[in-house]
XYZ file of C-alpha atoms in Angstrom:
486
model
C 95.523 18.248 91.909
C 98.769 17.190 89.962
C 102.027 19.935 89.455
C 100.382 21.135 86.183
C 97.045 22.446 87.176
C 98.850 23.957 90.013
C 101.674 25.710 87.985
C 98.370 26.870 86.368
C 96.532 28.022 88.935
C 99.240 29.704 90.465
C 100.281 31.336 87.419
C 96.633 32.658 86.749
C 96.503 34.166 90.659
C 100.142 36.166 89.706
C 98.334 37.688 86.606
C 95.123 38.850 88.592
C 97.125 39.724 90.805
C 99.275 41.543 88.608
C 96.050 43.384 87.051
C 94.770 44.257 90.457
C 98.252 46.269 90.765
C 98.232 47.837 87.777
C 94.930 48.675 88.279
C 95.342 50.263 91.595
C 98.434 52.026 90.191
C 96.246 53.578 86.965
C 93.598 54.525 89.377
C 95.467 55.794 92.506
C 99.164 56.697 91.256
C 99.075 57.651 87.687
C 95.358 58.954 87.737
C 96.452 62.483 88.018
C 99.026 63.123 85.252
C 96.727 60.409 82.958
C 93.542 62.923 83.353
C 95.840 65.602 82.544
C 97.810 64.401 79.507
C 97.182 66.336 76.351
C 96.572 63.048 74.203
C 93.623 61.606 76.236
C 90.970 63.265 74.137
C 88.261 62.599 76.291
C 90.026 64.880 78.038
C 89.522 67.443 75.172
C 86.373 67.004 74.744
C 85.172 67.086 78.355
C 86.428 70.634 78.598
C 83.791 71.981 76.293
C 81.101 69.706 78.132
C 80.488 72.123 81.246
C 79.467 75.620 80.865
C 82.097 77.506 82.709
C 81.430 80.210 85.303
C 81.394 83.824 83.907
C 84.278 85.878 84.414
C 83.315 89.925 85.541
C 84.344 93.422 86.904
C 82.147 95.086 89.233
C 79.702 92.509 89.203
C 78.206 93.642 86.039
C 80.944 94.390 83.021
C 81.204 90.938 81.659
C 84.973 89.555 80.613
C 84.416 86.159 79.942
C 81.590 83.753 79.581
C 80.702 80.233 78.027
C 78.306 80.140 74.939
C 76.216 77.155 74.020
C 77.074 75.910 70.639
C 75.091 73.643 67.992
C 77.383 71.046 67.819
C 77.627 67.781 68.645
C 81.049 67.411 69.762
C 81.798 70.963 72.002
C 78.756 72.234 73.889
C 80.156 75.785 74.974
C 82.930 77.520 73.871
C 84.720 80.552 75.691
C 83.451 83.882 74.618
C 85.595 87.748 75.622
C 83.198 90.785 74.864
C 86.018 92.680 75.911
C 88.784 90.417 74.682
C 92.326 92.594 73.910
C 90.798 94.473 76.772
C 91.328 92.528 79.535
C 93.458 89.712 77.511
C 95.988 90.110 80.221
C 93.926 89.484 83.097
C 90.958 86.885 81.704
C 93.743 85.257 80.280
C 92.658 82.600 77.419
C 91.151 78.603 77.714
C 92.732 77.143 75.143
C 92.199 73.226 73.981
C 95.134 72.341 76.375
C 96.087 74.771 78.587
C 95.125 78.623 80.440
C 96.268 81.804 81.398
C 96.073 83.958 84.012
C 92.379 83.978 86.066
C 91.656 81.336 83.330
C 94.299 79.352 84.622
C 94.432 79.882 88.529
C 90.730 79.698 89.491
C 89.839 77.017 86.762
C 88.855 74.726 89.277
C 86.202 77.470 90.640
C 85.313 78.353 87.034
C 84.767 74.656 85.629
C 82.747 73.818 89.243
C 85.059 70.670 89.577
C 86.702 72.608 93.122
C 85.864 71.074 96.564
C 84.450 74.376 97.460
C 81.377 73.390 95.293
C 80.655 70.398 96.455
C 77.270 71.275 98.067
C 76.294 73.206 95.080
C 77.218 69.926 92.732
C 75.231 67.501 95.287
C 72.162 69.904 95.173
C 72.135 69.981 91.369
C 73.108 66.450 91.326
C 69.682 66.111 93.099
C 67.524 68.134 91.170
C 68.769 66.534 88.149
C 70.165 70.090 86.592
C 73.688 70.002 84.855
C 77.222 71.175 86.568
C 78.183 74.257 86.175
C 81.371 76.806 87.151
C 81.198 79.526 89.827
C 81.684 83.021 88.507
C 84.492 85.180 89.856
C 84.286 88.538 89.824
C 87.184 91.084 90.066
C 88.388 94.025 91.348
C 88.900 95.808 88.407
C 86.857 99.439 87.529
C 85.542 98.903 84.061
C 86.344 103.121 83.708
C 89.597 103.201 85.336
C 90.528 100.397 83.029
C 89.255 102.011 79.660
C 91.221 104.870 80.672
C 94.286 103.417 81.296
C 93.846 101.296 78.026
C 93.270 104.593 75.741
C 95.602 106.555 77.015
C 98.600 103.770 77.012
C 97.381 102.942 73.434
C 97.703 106.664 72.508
C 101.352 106.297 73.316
C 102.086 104.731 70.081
C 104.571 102.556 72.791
C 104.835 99.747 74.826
C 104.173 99.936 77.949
C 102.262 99.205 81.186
C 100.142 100.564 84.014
C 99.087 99.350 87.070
C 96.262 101.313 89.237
C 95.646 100.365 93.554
C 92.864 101.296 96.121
C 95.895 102.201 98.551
C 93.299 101.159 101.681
C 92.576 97.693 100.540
C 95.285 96.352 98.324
C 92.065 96.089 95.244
C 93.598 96.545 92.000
C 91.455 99.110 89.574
C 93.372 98.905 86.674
C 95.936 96.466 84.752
C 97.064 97.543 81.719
C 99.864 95.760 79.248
C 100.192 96.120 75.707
C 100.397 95.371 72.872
C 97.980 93.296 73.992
C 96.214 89.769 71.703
C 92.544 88.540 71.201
C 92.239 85.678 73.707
C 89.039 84.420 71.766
C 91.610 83.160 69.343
C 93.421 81.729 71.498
C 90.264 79.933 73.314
C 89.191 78.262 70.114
C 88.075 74.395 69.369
C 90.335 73.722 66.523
C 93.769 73.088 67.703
C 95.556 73.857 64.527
C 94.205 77.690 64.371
C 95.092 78.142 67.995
C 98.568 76.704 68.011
C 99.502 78.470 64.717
C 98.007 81.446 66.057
C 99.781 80.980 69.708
C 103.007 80.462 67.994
C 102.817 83.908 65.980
C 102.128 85.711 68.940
C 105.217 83.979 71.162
C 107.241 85.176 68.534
C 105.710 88.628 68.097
C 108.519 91.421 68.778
C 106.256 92.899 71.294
C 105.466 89.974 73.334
C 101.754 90.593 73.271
C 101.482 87.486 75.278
C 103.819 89.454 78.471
C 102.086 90.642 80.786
C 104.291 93.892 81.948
C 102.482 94.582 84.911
C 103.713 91.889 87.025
C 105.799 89.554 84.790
C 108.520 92.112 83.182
C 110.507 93.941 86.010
C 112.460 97.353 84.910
C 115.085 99.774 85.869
C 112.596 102.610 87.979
C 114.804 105.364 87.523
C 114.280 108.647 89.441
C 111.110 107.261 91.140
C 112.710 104.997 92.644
C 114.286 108.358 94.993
C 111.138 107.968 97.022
C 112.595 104.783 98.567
C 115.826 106.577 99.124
C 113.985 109.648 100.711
C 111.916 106.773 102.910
C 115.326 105.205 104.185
C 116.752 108.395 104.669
C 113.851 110.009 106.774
C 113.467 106.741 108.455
C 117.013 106.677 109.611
C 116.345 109.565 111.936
C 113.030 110.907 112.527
C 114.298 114.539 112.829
C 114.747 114.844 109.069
C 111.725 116.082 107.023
C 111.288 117.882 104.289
C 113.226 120.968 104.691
C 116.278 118.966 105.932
C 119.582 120.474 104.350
C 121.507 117.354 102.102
C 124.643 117.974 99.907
C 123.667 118.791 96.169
C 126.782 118.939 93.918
C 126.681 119.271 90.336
C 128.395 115.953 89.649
C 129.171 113.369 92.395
C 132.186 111.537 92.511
C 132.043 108.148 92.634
C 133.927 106.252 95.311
C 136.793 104.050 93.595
C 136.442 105.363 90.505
C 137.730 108.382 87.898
C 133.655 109.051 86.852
C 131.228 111.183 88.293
C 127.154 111.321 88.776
C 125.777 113.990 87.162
C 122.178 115.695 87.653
C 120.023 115.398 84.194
C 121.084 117.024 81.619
C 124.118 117.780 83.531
C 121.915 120.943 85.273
C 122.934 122.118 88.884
C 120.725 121.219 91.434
C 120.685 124.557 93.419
C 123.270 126.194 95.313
C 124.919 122.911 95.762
C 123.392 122.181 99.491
C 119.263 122.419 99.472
C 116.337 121.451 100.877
C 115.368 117.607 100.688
C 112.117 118.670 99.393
C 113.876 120.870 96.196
C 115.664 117.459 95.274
C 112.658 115.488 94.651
C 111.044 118.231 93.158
C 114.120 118.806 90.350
C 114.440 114.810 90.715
C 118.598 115.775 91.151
C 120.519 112.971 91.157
C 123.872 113.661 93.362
C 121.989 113.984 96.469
C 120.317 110.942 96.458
C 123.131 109.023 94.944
C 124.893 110.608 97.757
C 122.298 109.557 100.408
C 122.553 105.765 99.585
C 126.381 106.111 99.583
C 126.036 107.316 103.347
C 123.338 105.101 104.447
C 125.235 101.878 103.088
C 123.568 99.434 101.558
C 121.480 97.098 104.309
C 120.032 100.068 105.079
C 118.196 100.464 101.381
C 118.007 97.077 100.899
C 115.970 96.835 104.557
C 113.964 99.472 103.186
C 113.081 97.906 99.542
C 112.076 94.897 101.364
C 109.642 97.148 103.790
C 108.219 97.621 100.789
C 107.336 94.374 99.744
C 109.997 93.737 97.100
C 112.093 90.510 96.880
C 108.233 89.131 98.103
C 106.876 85.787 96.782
C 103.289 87.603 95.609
C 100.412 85.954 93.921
C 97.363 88.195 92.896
C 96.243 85.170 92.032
C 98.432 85.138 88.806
C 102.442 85.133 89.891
C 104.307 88.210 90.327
C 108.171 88.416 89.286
C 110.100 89.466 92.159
C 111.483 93.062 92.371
C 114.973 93.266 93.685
C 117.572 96.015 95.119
C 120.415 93.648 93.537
C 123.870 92.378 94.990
C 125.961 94.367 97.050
C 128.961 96.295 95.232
C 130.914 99.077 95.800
C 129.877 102.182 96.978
C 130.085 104.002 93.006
C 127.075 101.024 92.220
C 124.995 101.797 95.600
C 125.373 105.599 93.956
C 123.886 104.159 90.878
C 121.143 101.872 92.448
C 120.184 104.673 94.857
C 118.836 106.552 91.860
C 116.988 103.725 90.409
C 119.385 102.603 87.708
C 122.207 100.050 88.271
C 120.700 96.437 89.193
C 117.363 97.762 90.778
C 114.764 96.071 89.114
C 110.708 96.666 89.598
C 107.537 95.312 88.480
C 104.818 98.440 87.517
C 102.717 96.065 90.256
C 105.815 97.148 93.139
C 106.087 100.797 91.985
C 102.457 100.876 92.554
C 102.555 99.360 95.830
C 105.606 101.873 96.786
C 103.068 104.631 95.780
C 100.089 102.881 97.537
C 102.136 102.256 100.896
C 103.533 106.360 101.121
C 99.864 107.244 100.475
C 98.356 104.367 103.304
C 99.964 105.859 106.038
C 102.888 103.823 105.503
C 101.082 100.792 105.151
C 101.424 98.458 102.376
C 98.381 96.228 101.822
C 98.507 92.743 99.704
C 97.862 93.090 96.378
C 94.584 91.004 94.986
C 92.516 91.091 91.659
C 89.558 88.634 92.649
C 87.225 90.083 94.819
C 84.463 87.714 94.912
C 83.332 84.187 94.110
C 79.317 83.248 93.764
C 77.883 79.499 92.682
C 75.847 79.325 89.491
C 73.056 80.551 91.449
C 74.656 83.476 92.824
C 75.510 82.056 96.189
C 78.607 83.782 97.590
C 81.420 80.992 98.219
C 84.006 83.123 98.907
C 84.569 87.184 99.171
C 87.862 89.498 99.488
C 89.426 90.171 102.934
C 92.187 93.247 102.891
C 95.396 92.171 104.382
C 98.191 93.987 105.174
C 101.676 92.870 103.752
C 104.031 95.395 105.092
C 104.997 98.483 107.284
C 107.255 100.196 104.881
C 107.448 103.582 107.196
C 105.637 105.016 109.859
C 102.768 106.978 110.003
C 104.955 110.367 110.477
C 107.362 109.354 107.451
C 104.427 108.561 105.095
C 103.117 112.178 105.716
C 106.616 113.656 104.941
C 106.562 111.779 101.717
C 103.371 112.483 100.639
C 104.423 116.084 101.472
C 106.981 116.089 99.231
C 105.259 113.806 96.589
C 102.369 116.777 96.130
C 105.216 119.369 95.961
C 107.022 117.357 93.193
C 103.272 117.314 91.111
C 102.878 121.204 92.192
C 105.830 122.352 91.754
C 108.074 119.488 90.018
C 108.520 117.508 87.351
C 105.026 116.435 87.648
C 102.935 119.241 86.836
C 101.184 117.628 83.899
C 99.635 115.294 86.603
C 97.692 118.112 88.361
C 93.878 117.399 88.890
C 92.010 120.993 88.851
C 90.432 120.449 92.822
C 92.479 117.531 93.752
C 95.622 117.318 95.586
C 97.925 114.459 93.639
C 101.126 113.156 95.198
C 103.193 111.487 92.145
C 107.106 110.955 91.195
C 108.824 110.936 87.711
C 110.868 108.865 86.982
C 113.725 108.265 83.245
C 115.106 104.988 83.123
C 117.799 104.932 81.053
C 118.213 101.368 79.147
C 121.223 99.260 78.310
C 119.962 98.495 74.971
C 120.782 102.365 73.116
C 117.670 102.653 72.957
C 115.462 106.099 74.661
C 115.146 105.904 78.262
C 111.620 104.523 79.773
C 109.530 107.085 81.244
C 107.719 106.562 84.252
C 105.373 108.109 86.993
C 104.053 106.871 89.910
C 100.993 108.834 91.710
C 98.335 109.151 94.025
C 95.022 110.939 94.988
C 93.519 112.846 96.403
C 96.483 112.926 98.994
C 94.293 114.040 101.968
C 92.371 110.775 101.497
C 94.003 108.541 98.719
C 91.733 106.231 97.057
C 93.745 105.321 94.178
C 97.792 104.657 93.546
C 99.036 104.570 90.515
C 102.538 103.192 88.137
C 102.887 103.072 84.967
C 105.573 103.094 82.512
C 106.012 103.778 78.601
C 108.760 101.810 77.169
C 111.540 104.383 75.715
C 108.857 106.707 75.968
C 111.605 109.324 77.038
C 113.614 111.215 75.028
C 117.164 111.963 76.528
C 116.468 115.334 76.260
C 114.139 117.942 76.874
C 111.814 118.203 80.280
C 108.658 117.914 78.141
C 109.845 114.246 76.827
C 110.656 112.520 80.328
C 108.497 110.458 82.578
C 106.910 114.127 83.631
C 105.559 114.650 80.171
C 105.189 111.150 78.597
C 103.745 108.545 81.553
C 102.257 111.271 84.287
C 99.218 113.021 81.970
C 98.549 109.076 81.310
C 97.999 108.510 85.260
C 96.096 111.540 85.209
C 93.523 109.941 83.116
C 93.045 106.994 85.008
C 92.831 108.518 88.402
C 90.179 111.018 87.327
C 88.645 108.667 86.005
C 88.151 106.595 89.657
C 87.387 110.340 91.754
C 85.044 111.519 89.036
């Protein structure tokens, strides 16, 4: 063979070679982000090609299903009988990407996940077509629809989140405004961008979900932490413990002083711990959290669960105590205002751990997974997250928590043969505009089977007990609770 033919032959082996490479690469390396880029419309069109597992709450009230369609190009499109309903916790399927359960079980939902495998070999076998595994939530179709009217009656923004404090189940997750995610789940990706981008730009972030994505100042419920880290420091305090109650508290370092609401006294000036979270005062508490220093409350917020990375499956924002300051901002954050900032899911789980015996269980929406046949895959396990306080504590709280509903700022949440533990709570914002209200409850105390937080954005007036988180955000937990326990 002369030079030529081998320069030739040579030349040709480099290029197979070269293809094998790339070809390996494509397949191996860059097979991933290629199946997932936006402009591969096979890609497109294969989304709409398997009929995706159905979406429910209580194994019967149906969120979100696939429909068979008559065309030729998308078989089954996305369907939400209960769309602005549950828009926050279906989430949408858009033509390129998901939200919420949409979004973190899609590999259960479009049957593509490993944990199918059997069930996609058994069809495979029998010839029928792929499809998704349902996934069915936690969620009470009642306690829901009560939480959604009575937020919506509001006229406000707003957000409520409702627990089984025994289990960690969420009953309830309410945000609005809330959107249609049918229009947001459409084939035609000019209508659903055009209609995406109206909403991302909507004042009211319709898209946001509050409950575990938009963390606030708590305000005065936040003084059940306090009262935790203060009972907790020594186990001979209870409820009738004696703590200093001036009418304004100086604040360390500076000319200012904390004043109760409204400027009111808060008794004599020295009364029972119990009487302060009834009157939700603010000097003694601010004046606990100066005395306990701050690792103490922080190491207390964290019993709790916050600073947490959480997933329920969607992501939860982190809560946080804030930075260490002076003593005149550990006054501030002691009373839930300063840098203290909470996701409704947190104040709920504060609320669900007091009524748990302490206890705070993880958080989860999905409670079970079944095959296209009904086959369970996978089912809910209750785990425990934290031990916020002990046993003894919790019942000191929830002591106190009932007294604040019976004879507190909380009397709006009273059920007529049902003991309810709950806390108010006025957030004042740094924005001039009213104060959020909030309340966080539970019931029935002797044997809680529902926690819950919500909060109506600058739902409080600044004055007037009637307009705080008492008369605004508790009747609304009310609703929802009586409608779990009746």
């Amino acid at each position: 063979m002369n030079s030529t033919l081998k320069r030739v032959a040579v030349a040709c082996l480099a290029m197979f070679a070269l293809l094998m490479v790339n070809a390996n690469y494509l397949q191996a390396v860059r097979a991933e982000n290629l199946s997932e880029d936006a402009r591969d419309q096979r890609n497109f069109f294969e989304r709409y090609a398997v009929q995706r597992g159905r979406i429910t709450a209580g194994g019967k009230v149906i969120l979100a299903q696939s429909k068979e369609t008559e065309s030729t190009r998308f078989r089954f499109v996305r369907e939400y009988p209960e769309g602005r309903l549950y828009a926050h916790i279906t989430g949408f399927f858009s033509p390129e990407s998901a939200d919420a359960i949409e979004a973190t079980e899609n590999k259960l939902l479009d049957g593509s996940s490993s944990d199918l495998l059997l069930r996609r070999s058994i069809d495979l076998f029998t010839g029928e077509p792929t499809r998704g595994a349902n996934v069915d939530l936690t969620i009470n179709p009642k306690a829901q629809e009560a939480a959604h009217e009575a937020l919506r009656k509001s006229g406000k923004r707003g957000a409520l989140v409702a627990l089984n404090p025994k289990t960690g189940a969420i009953l309830a997750m309410v945000s609005l405004p809330t959107y249609e995610p049918a229009e947001l789940s459409g084939t035609d990706k000019g209508k659903v961008f055009a209609r995406y981008d109206q909403l991302a730009k909507d004042e009211g972030q319709p898209l946001l979900n509050r409950t575990i994505r938009q963390t606030y100042a708590p305000g005065s419920t936040f003084k059940v932490v306090t009262a935790a880290a203060f009972l907790e420091d020594d186990d001979s305090r209870g409820p009738t413990t004696t703590v200093e109650a001036p009418q304004r508290l100086p604040l360390p370092g500076t000319t200012i002083s904390l004043p109760n609401y409204g400027g009111a006294a808060c008794g004599a000036g020295q009364v029972p711990l119990v009487f302060a979270l009834e009157k939700s005062c603010n000097t003694p508490f601010g004046d606990i959290g100066i005395k306990l220093g701050y690792d103490k409350m922080r190491e207390q917020t964290e019993k709790f669960g916050m600073g947490l990375d959480l997933e329920v499956p969607m992501t939860v924002e982190k809560s946080d105590f804030g930075k260490e300051e002076d003593k005149a901002a550990l006054a501030m954050s002691a009373i839930g205002q300063r840098s203290v900032r909470m996701t409704p899911l947190q104040m709920a789980m504060i609320a669900a751990g007091i009524a748990n015996d302490g206890t705070v269980m993880k958080p989860y929406l999905v409670n079970k997974i079944t095959d296209s046949k009904g086959d369970s895959i996978e089912e809910a396990e209750p785990d425990e997250l934290t031990e916020a306080v002990s046993p003894e504590t919790a019942a000191k709280l929830r002591e106190m928590m009932v007294s604040v509903v019976n004879n507190g700022t909380a009397n709006l949440a009273q059920i007529p043969g049902v003991q309810v533990g709950g806390k108010t709570g006025t957030a004042e914002t740094s924005d001039g505009k009213p104060p959020h209200a909030w309340f966080i409850s539970f019931a029935p105390a002797n044997d809680p089977k529902i926690a819950v937080a919500v909060i109506v954005e600058s739902g409080a007036a600044r004055v007037g007990a009637e307009a705080t988180g008492g008369g605004t955000a508790a009747p609304i937990a009310k609703q929802v609770m009586e409608a779990v326990l009746r």
